[in-house]
mmCIF file of C-alpha atoms in Angstrom:
data_model
loop_
_atom_site.group_PDB
_atom_site.id
_atom_site.type_symbol
_atom_site.label_atom_id
_atom_site.label_comp_id
_atom_site.label_asym_id
_atom_site.label_seq_id
_atom_site.Cartn_x
_atom_site.Cartn_y
_atom_site.Cartn_z
ATOM 1 C CA UNK A 1 0.000 0.000 0.000
ATOM 2 C CA UNK A 2 1.325 3.422 -0.910
ATOM 3 C CA UNK A 3 1.015 6.337 1.453
ATOM 4 C CA UNK A 4 -1.269 7.998 -1.092
ATOM 5 C CA UNK A 5 -3.659 5.039 -0.706
ATOM 6 C CA UNK A 6 -3.753 5.326 3.069
ATOM 7 C CA UNK A 7 -7.257 5.935 4.327
ATOM 8 C CA UNK A 8 -8.019 6.075 7.968
ATOM 9 C CA UNK A 9 -10.994 6.314 10.177
ATOM 10 C CA UNK A 10 -11.486 9.596 11.987
ATOM 11 C CA UNK A 11 -14.223 9.929 14.543
ATOM 12 C CA UNK A 12 -15.618 13.408 14.052
ATOM 13 C CA UNK A 13 -18.240 13.153 16.777
ATOM 14 C CA UNK A 14 -18.643 15.734 19.497
ATOM 15 C CA UNK A 15 -17.349 13.194 22.040
ATOM 16 C CA UNK A 16 -14.198 12.725 19.994
ATOM 17 C CA UNK A 17 -13.687 16.493 19.805
ATOM 18 C CA UNK A 18 -14.023 16.775 23.597
ATOM 19 C CA UNK A 19 -11.469 14.001 24.100
ATOM 20 C CA UNK A 20 -9.130 15.641 21.606
ATOM 21 C CA UNK A 21 -9.418 19.070 23.257
ATOM 22 C CA UNK A 22 -8.821 17.538 26.698
ATOM 23 C CA UNK A 23 -5.782 15.668 25.374
ATOM 24 C CA UNK A 24 -4.399 18.780 23.669
ATOM 25 C CA UNK A 25 -4.602 20.745 26.942
ATOM 26 C CA UNK A 26 -2.793 17.995 28.852
ATOM 27 C CA UNK A 27 -0.164 17.587 26.131
ATOM 28 C CA UNK A 28 0.624 21.305 26.335
ATOM 29 C CA UNK A 29 0.714 21.252 30.161
ATOM 30 C CA UNK A 30 2.999 18.271 30.644
ATOM 31 C CA UNK A 31 5.057 18.131 27.446
ATOM 32 C CA UNK A 32 4.972 21.788 26.453
ATOM 33 C CA UNK A 33 4.198 20.571 22.934
ATOM 34 C CA UNK A 34 1.787 22.323 20.629
ATOM 35 C CA UNK A 35 -0.735 19.852 19.250
ATOM 36 C CA UNK A 36 -0.207 21.145 15.713
ATOM 37 C CA UNK A 37 3.485 20.181 15.916
ATOM 38 C CA UNK A 38 2.615 16.640 16.984
ATOM 39 C CA UNK A 39 0.003 16.299 14.248
ATOM 40 C CA UNK A 40 2.428 17.626 11.630
ATOM 41 C CA UNK A 41 5.079 15.077 12.648
ATOM 42 C CA UNK A 42 2.939 12.249 11.265
ATOM 43 C CA UNK A 43 0.882 14.038 8.617
ATOM 44 C CA UNK A 44 2.768 12.796 5.548
ATOM 45 C CA UNK A 45 2.775 9.102 6.501
ATOM 46 C CA UNK A 46 0.046 8.389 9.053
ATOM 47 C CA UNK A 47 -2.154 11.471 9.107
ATOM 48 C CA UNK A 48 -4.315 10.434 12.039
ATOM 49 C CA UNK A 49 -1.673 8.889 14.300
ATOM 50 C CA UNK A 50 -1.043 12.225 16.006
ATOM 51 C CA UNK A 51 -4.758 12.634 16.585
ATOM 52 C CA UNK A 52 -4.944 9.167 18.139
ATOM 53 C CA UNK A 53 -2.055 10.027 20.466
ATOM 54 C CA UNK A 54 -3.715 13.262 21.576
ATOM 55 C CA UNK A 55 -7.213 11.841 21.838
ATOM 56 C CA UNK A 56 -6.514 8.429 23.360
ATOM 57 C CA UNK A 57 -3.174 8.596 25.192
ATOM 58 C CA UNK A 58 -3.720 12.074 26.621
ATOM 59 C CA UNK A 59 -7.469 12.687 26.332
ATOM 60 C CA UNK A 60 -8.577 9.291 27.665
ATOM 61 C CA UNK A 61 -5.697 7.751 29.630
ATOM 62 C CA UNK A 62 -3.466 10.543 30.922
ATOM 63 C CA UNK A 63 -6.505 12.574 31.970
ATOM 64 C CA UNK A 64 -7.763 9.955 34.428
ATOM 65 C CA UNK A 65 -7.907 11.508 37.915
ATOM 66 C CA UNK A 66 -6.666 8.574 39.995
ATOM 67 C CA UNK A 67 -2.957 9.513 39.724
ATOM 68 C CA UNK A 68 -1.458 12.977 39.901
ATOM 69 C CA UNK A 69 0.821 13.936 36.979
ATOM 70 C CA UNK A 70 4.084 13.263 38.844
ATOM 71 C CA UNK A 71 3.079 9.721 39.818
ATOM 72 C CA UNK A 72 1.757 9.148 36.319
ATOM 73 C CA UNK A 73 5.102 10.197 34.823
ATOM 74 C CA UNK A 74 6.978 7.821 37.145
ATOM 75 C CA UNK A 75 4.811 4.942 35.928
ATOM 76 C CA UNK A 76 5.261 5.977 32.304
ATOM 77 C CA UNK A 77 9.038 6.279 32.685
ATOM 78 C CA UNK A 78 9.224 2.837 34.273
ATOM 79 C CA UNK A 79 7.226 1.242 31.476
ATOM 80 C CA UNK A 80 9.095 3.018 28.683
ATOM 81 C CA UNK A 81 12.460 2.177 30.234
ATOM 82 C CA UNK A 82 11.548 -1.504 30.592
ATOM 83 C CA UNK A 83 10.367 -1.570 26.983
ATOM 84 C CA UNK A 84 13.519 0.171 25.737
ATOM 85 C CA UNK A 85 11.581 3.015 24.112
ATOM 86 C CA UNK A 86 14.419 5.536 24.197
ATOM 87 C CA UNK A 87 12.821 8.365 22.196
ATOM 88 C CA UNK A 88 9.736 8.254 24.386
ATOM 89 C CA UNK A 89 11.879 8.036 27.543
ATOM 90 C CA UNK A 90 13.444 11.351 26.545
ATOM 91 C CA UNK A 91 10.057 12.970 25.937
ATOM 92 C CA UNK A 92 8.731 11.797 29.289
ATOM 93 C CA UNK A 93 11.883 12.805 31.157
ATOM 94 C CA UNK A 94 11.067 16.349 30.087
ATOM 95 C CA UNK A 95 7.440 15.789 31.078
ATOM 96 C CA UNK A 96 8.484 14.460 34.491
ATOM 97 C CA UNK A 97 10.525 17.599 35.120
ATOM 98 C CA UNK A 98 7.673 19.761 33.834
ATOM 99 C CA UNK A 99 5.259 18.281 36.387
ATOM 100 C CA UNK A 100 7.641 18.886 39.276
ATOM 101 C CA UNK A 101 9.693 15.739 39.723
ATOM 102 C CA UNK A 102 13.316 16.265 40.683
ATOM 103 C CA UNK A 103 16.284 14.625 38.965
ATOM 104 C CA UNK A 104 16.862 12.584 42.141
ATOM 105 C CA UNK A 105 13.290 11.250 42.110
ATOM 106 C CA UNK A 106 13.510 10.437 38.413
ATOM 107 C CA UNK A 107 16.813 8.566 38.740
ATOM 108 C CA UNK A 108 15.485 6.625 41.728
ATOM 109 C CA UNK A 109 12.445 5.587 39.681
ATOM 110 C CA UNK A 110 14.731 4.413 36.872
ATOM 111 C CA UNK A 111 16.842 2.407 39.331
ATOM 112 C CA UNK A 112 13.659 0.708 40.578
ATOM 113 C CA UNK A 113 13.221 -0.732 37.074
ATOM 114 C CA UNK A 114 16.594 -2.503 37.263
ATOM 115 C CA UNK A 115 15.529 -5.840 38.821
ATOM 116 C CA UNK A 116 12.668 -6.183 36.344
ATOM 117 C CA UNK A 117 14.176 -4.978 33.066
ATOM 118 C CA UNK A 118 17.920 -5.426 33.575
ATOM 119 C CA UNK A 119 20.951 -3.209 33.243
ATOM 120 C CA UNK A 120 20.943 -2.256 29.525
ATOM 121 C CA UNK A 121 17.590 -0.421 29.384
ATOM 122 C CA UNK A 122 18.156 1.262 32.747
ATOM 123 C CA UNK A 123 21.674 2.344 31.813
ATOM 124 C CA UNK A 124 20.367 3.771 28.568
ATOM 125 C CA UNK A 125 17.549 5.629 30.344
ATOM 126 C CA UNK A 126 19.983 7.067 32.903
ATOM 127 C CA UNK A 127 22.273 8.274 30.110
ATOM 128 C CA UNK A 128 19.303 9.906 28.402
ATOM 129 C CA UNK A 129 18.363 11.459 31.756
ATOM 130 C CA UNK A 130 21.895 12.824 32.109
ATOM 131 C CA UNK A 131 21.571 14.504 28.716
ATOM 132 C CA UNK A 132 18.123 15.938 29.527
ATOM 133 C CA UNK A 133 19.267 17.188 32.941
ATOM 134 C CA UNK A 134 22.326 18.805 31.338
ATOM 135 C CA UNK A 135 20.194 20.492 28.657
ATOM 136 C CA UNK A 136 18.033 21.957 31.397
ATOM 137 C CA UNK A 137 20.932 22.970 33.635
ATOM 138 C CA UNK A 138 20.004 20.420 36.308
ATOM 139 C CA UNK A 139 23.130 18.288 36.532
ATOM 140 C CA UNK A 140 24.663 18.477 39.975
ATOM 141 C CA UNK A 141 28.338 19.303 39.893
ATOM 142 C CA UNK A 142 30.530 16.413 40.893
ATOM 143 C CA UNK A 143 31.624 16.266 44.481
ATOM 144 C CA UNK A 144 35.280 15.311 45.118
ATOM 145 C CA UNK A 145 34.443 11.719 46.111
ATOM 146 C CA UNK A 146 32.387 11.120 42.963
ATOM 147 C CA UNK A 147 35.125 11.445 40.365
ATOM 148 C CA UNK A 148 36.519 8.345 38.721
ATOM 149 C CA UNK A 149 40.301 7.787 38.731
#
């Protein structure tokens, strides 16, 4: 199938619009991402994938009230780390910081994944976290006892 032949189902009901609007608000709050940018990222290959992410992942799932955003991000980071989803780990590291988690809390959550997912995915996630923390000016300077010989 060629991309030009791709036809997808889009629910244009009022309920779908409400879910999409709710998801777009949450996406902006936690990821600081404009919905249009997310939609544009997939528009040439899978035109409705961005809409599904906004509507379902954020509008239906992330919006559930049972967990506050910081706890939700810890769960998401654990799952993404265990699955080895590095690009999404980076996105949600930013989200975790945006909702108020500290680098120490984030690293501790990643370490908690270690017995279940193993060293490689956790090491990778911690290295991604280092990069994100550095980009945001959050890396603690090394103390004298921390340096490697």
